[in-house]
C-alpha atoms as an extended CHARMM CRD file, in Angstrom:
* protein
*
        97  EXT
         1         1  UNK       CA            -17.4120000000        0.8580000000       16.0050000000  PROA      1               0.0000000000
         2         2  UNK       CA            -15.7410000000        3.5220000000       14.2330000000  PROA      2               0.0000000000
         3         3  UNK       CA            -16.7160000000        4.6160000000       10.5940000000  PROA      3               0.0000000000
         4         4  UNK       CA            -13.5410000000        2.5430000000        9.2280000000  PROA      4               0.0000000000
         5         5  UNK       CA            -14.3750000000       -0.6940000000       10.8900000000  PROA      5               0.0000000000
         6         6  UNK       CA            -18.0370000000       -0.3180000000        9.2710000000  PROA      6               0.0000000000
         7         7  UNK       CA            -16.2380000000       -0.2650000000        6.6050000000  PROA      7               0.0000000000
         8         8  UNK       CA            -14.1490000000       -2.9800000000        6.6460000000  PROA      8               0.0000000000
         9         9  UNK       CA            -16.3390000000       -5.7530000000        7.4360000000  PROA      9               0.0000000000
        10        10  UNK       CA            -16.6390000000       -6.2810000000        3.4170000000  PROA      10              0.0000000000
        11        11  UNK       CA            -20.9070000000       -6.4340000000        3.6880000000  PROA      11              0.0000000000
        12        12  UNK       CA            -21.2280000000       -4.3280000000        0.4610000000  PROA      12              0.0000000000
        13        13  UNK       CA            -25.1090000000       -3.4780000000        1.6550000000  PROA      13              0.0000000000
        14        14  UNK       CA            -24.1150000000       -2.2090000000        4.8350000000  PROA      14              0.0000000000
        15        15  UNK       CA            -20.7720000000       -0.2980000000        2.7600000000  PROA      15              0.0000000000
        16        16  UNK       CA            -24.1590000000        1.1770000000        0.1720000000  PROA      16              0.0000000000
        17        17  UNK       CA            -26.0390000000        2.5600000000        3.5110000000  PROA      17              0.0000000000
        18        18  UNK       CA            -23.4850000000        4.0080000000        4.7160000000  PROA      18              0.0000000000
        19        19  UNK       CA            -21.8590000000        5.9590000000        1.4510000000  PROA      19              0.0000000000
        20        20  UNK       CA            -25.9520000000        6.3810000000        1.0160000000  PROA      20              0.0000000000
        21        21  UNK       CA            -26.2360000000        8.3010000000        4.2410000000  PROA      21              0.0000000000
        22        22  UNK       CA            -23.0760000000       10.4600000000        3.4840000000  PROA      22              0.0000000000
        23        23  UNK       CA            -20.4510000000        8.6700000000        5.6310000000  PROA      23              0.0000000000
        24        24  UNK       CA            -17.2400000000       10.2050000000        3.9170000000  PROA      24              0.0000000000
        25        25  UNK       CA            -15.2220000000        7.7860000000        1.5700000000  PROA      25              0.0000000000
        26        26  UNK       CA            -12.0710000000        9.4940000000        1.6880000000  PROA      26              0.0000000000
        27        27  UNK       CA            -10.1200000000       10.2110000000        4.6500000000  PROA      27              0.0000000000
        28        28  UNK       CA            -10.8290000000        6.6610000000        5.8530000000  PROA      28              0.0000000000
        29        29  UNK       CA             -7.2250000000        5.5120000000        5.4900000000  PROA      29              0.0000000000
        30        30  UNK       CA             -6.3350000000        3.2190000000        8.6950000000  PROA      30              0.0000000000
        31        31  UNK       CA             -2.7840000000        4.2650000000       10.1640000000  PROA      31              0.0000000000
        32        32  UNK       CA             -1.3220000000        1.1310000000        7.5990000000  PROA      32              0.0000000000
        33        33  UNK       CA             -2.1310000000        3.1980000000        4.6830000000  PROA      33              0.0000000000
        34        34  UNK       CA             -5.1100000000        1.1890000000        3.5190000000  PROA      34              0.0000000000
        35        35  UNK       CA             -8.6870000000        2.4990000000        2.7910000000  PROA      35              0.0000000000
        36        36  UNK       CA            -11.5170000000        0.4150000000        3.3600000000  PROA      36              0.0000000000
        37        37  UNK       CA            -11.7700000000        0.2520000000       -0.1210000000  PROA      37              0.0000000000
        38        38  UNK       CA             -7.9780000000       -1.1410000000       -0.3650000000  PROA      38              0.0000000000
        39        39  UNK       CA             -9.1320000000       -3.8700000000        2.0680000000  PROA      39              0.0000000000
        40        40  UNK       CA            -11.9270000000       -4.9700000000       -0.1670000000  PROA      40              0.0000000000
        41        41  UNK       CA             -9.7180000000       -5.6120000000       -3.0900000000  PROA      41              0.0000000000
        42        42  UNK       CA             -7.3740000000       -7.3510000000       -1.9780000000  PROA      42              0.0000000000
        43        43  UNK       CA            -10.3350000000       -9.8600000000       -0.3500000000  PROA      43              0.0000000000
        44        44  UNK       CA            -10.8790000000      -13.0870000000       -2.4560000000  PROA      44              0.0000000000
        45        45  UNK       CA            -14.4840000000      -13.7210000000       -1.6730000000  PROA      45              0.0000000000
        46        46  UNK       CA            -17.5450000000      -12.6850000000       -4.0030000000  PROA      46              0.0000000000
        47        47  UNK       CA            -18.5570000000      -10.3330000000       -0.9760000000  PROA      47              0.0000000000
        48        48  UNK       CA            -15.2570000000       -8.5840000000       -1.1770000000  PROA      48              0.0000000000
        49        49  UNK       CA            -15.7550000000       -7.9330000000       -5.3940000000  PROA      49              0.0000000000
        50        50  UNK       CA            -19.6070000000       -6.4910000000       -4.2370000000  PROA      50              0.0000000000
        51        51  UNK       CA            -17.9500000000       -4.1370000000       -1.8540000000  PROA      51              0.0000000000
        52        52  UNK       CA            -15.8980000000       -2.8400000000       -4.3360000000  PROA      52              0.0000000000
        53        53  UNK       CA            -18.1760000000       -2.6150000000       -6.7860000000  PROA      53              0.0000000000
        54        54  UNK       CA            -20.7720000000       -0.6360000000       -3.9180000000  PROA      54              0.0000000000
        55        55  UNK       CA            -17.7380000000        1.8740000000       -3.0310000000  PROA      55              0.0000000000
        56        56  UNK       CA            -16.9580000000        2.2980000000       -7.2570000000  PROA      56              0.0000000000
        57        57  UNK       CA            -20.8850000000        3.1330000000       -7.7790000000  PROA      57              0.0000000000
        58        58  UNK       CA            -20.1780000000        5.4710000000       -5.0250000000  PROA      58              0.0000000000
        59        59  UNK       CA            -17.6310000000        7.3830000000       -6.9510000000  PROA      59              0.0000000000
        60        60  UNK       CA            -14.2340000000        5.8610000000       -5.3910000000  PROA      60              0.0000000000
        61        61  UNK       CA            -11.0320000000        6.2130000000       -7.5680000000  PROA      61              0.0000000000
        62        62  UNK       CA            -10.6860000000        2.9230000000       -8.6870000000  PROA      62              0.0000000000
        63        63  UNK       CA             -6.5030000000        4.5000000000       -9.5340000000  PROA      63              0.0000000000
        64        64  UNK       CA             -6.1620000000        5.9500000000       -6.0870000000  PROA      64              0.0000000000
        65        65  UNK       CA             -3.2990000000        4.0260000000       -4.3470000000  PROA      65              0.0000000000
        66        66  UNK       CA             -2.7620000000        3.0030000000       -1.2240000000  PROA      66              0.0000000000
        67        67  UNK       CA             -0.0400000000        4.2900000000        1.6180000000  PROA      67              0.0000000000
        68        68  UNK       CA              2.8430000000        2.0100000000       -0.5380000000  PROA      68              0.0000000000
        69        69  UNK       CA              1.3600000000        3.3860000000       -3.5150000000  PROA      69              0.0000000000
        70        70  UNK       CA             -0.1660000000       -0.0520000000       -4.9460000000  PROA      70              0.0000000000
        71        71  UNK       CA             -3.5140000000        0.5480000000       -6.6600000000  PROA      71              0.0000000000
        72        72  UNK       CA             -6.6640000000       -2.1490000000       -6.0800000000  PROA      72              0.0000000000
        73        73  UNK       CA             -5.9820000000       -3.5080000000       -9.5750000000  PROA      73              0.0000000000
        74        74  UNK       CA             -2.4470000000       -4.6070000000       -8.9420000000  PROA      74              0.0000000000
        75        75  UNK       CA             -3.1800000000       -5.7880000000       -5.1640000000  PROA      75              0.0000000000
        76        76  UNK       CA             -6.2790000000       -8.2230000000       -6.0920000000  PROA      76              0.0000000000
        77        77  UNK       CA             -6.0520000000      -11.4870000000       -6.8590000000  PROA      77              0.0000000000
        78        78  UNK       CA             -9.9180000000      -12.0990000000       -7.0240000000  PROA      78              0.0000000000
        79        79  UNK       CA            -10.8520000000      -12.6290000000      -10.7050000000  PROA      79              0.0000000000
        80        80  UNK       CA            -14.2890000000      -10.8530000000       -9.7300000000  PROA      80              0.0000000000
        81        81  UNK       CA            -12.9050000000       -7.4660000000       -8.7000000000  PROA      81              0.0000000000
        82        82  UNK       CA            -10.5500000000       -7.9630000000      -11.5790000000  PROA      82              0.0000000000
        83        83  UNK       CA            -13.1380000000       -8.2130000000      -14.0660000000  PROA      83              0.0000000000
        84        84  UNK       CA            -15.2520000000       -4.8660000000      -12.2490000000  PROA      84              0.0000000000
        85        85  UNK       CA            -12.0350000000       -3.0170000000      -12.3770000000  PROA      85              0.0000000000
        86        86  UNK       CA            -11.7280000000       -3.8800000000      -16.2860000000  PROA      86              0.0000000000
        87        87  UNK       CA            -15.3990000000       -2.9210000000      -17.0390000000  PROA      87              0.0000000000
        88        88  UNK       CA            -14.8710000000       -0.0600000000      -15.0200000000  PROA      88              0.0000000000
        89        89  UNK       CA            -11.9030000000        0.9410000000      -16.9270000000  PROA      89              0.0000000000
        90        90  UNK       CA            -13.2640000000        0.3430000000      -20.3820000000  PROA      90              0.0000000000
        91        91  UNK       CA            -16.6470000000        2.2130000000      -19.7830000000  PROA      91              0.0000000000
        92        92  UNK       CA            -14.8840000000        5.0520000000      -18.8820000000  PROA      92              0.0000000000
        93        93  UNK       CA            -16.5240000000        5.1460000000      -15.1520000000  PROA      93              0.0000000000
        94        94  UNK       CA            -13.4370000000        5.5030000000      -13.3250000000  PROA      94              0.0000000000
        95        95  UNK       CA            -13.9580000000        8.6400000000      -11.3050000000  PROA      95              0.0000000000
        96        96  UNK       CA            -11.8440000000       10.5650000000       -9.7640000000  PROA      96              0.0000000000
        97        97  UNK       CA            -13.2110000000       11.5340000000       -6.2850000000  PROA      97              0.0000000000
């Protein structure tokens, strides 16, 4: 299992050990373009909007865009991640990592 597909399986506590441990956020982008953190937003379960929310604690630009240049906030349909995205936005939290 490489770092990306411990990534992707959306289990925002495993995602937390992992940034917790140091396992690099960035540079994670699968040949499609698509960080794991891309892959979580556009995921319409609760555990997807968790994930997010674990790899946003964890200092991931919430703006960076994806290989077509589509940010999480305009890929998600899931009314959770839209709602962390918002708080995230109006508290000022957005970092830039």
């Amino acid at each position: 299992m490489t770092c990306y597909d411990s990534f992707s399986c959306k289990n925002s506590e495993k995602v937390k050990a992992l940034l917790d441990h140091g396992v690099p956020v960035h540079g994670t982008e699968h040949s499609d373009g698509y960080t794991p953190f891309h892959r979580a937003c556009w995921g319409a379960d609760d555990r997807h909007a968790k994930t997010v929310q674990a790899f946003l604690d964890a200092g991931v630009d919430p703006n960076h865009p994806a290989g077509n240049g589509v940010t999480c906030e305009r890929m998600t349909r899931n009314d959770k991640t839209k709602a962390i995205l918002k708080a995230t936005s109006a508290s000022g939290d957005a970092k830039k990592n």
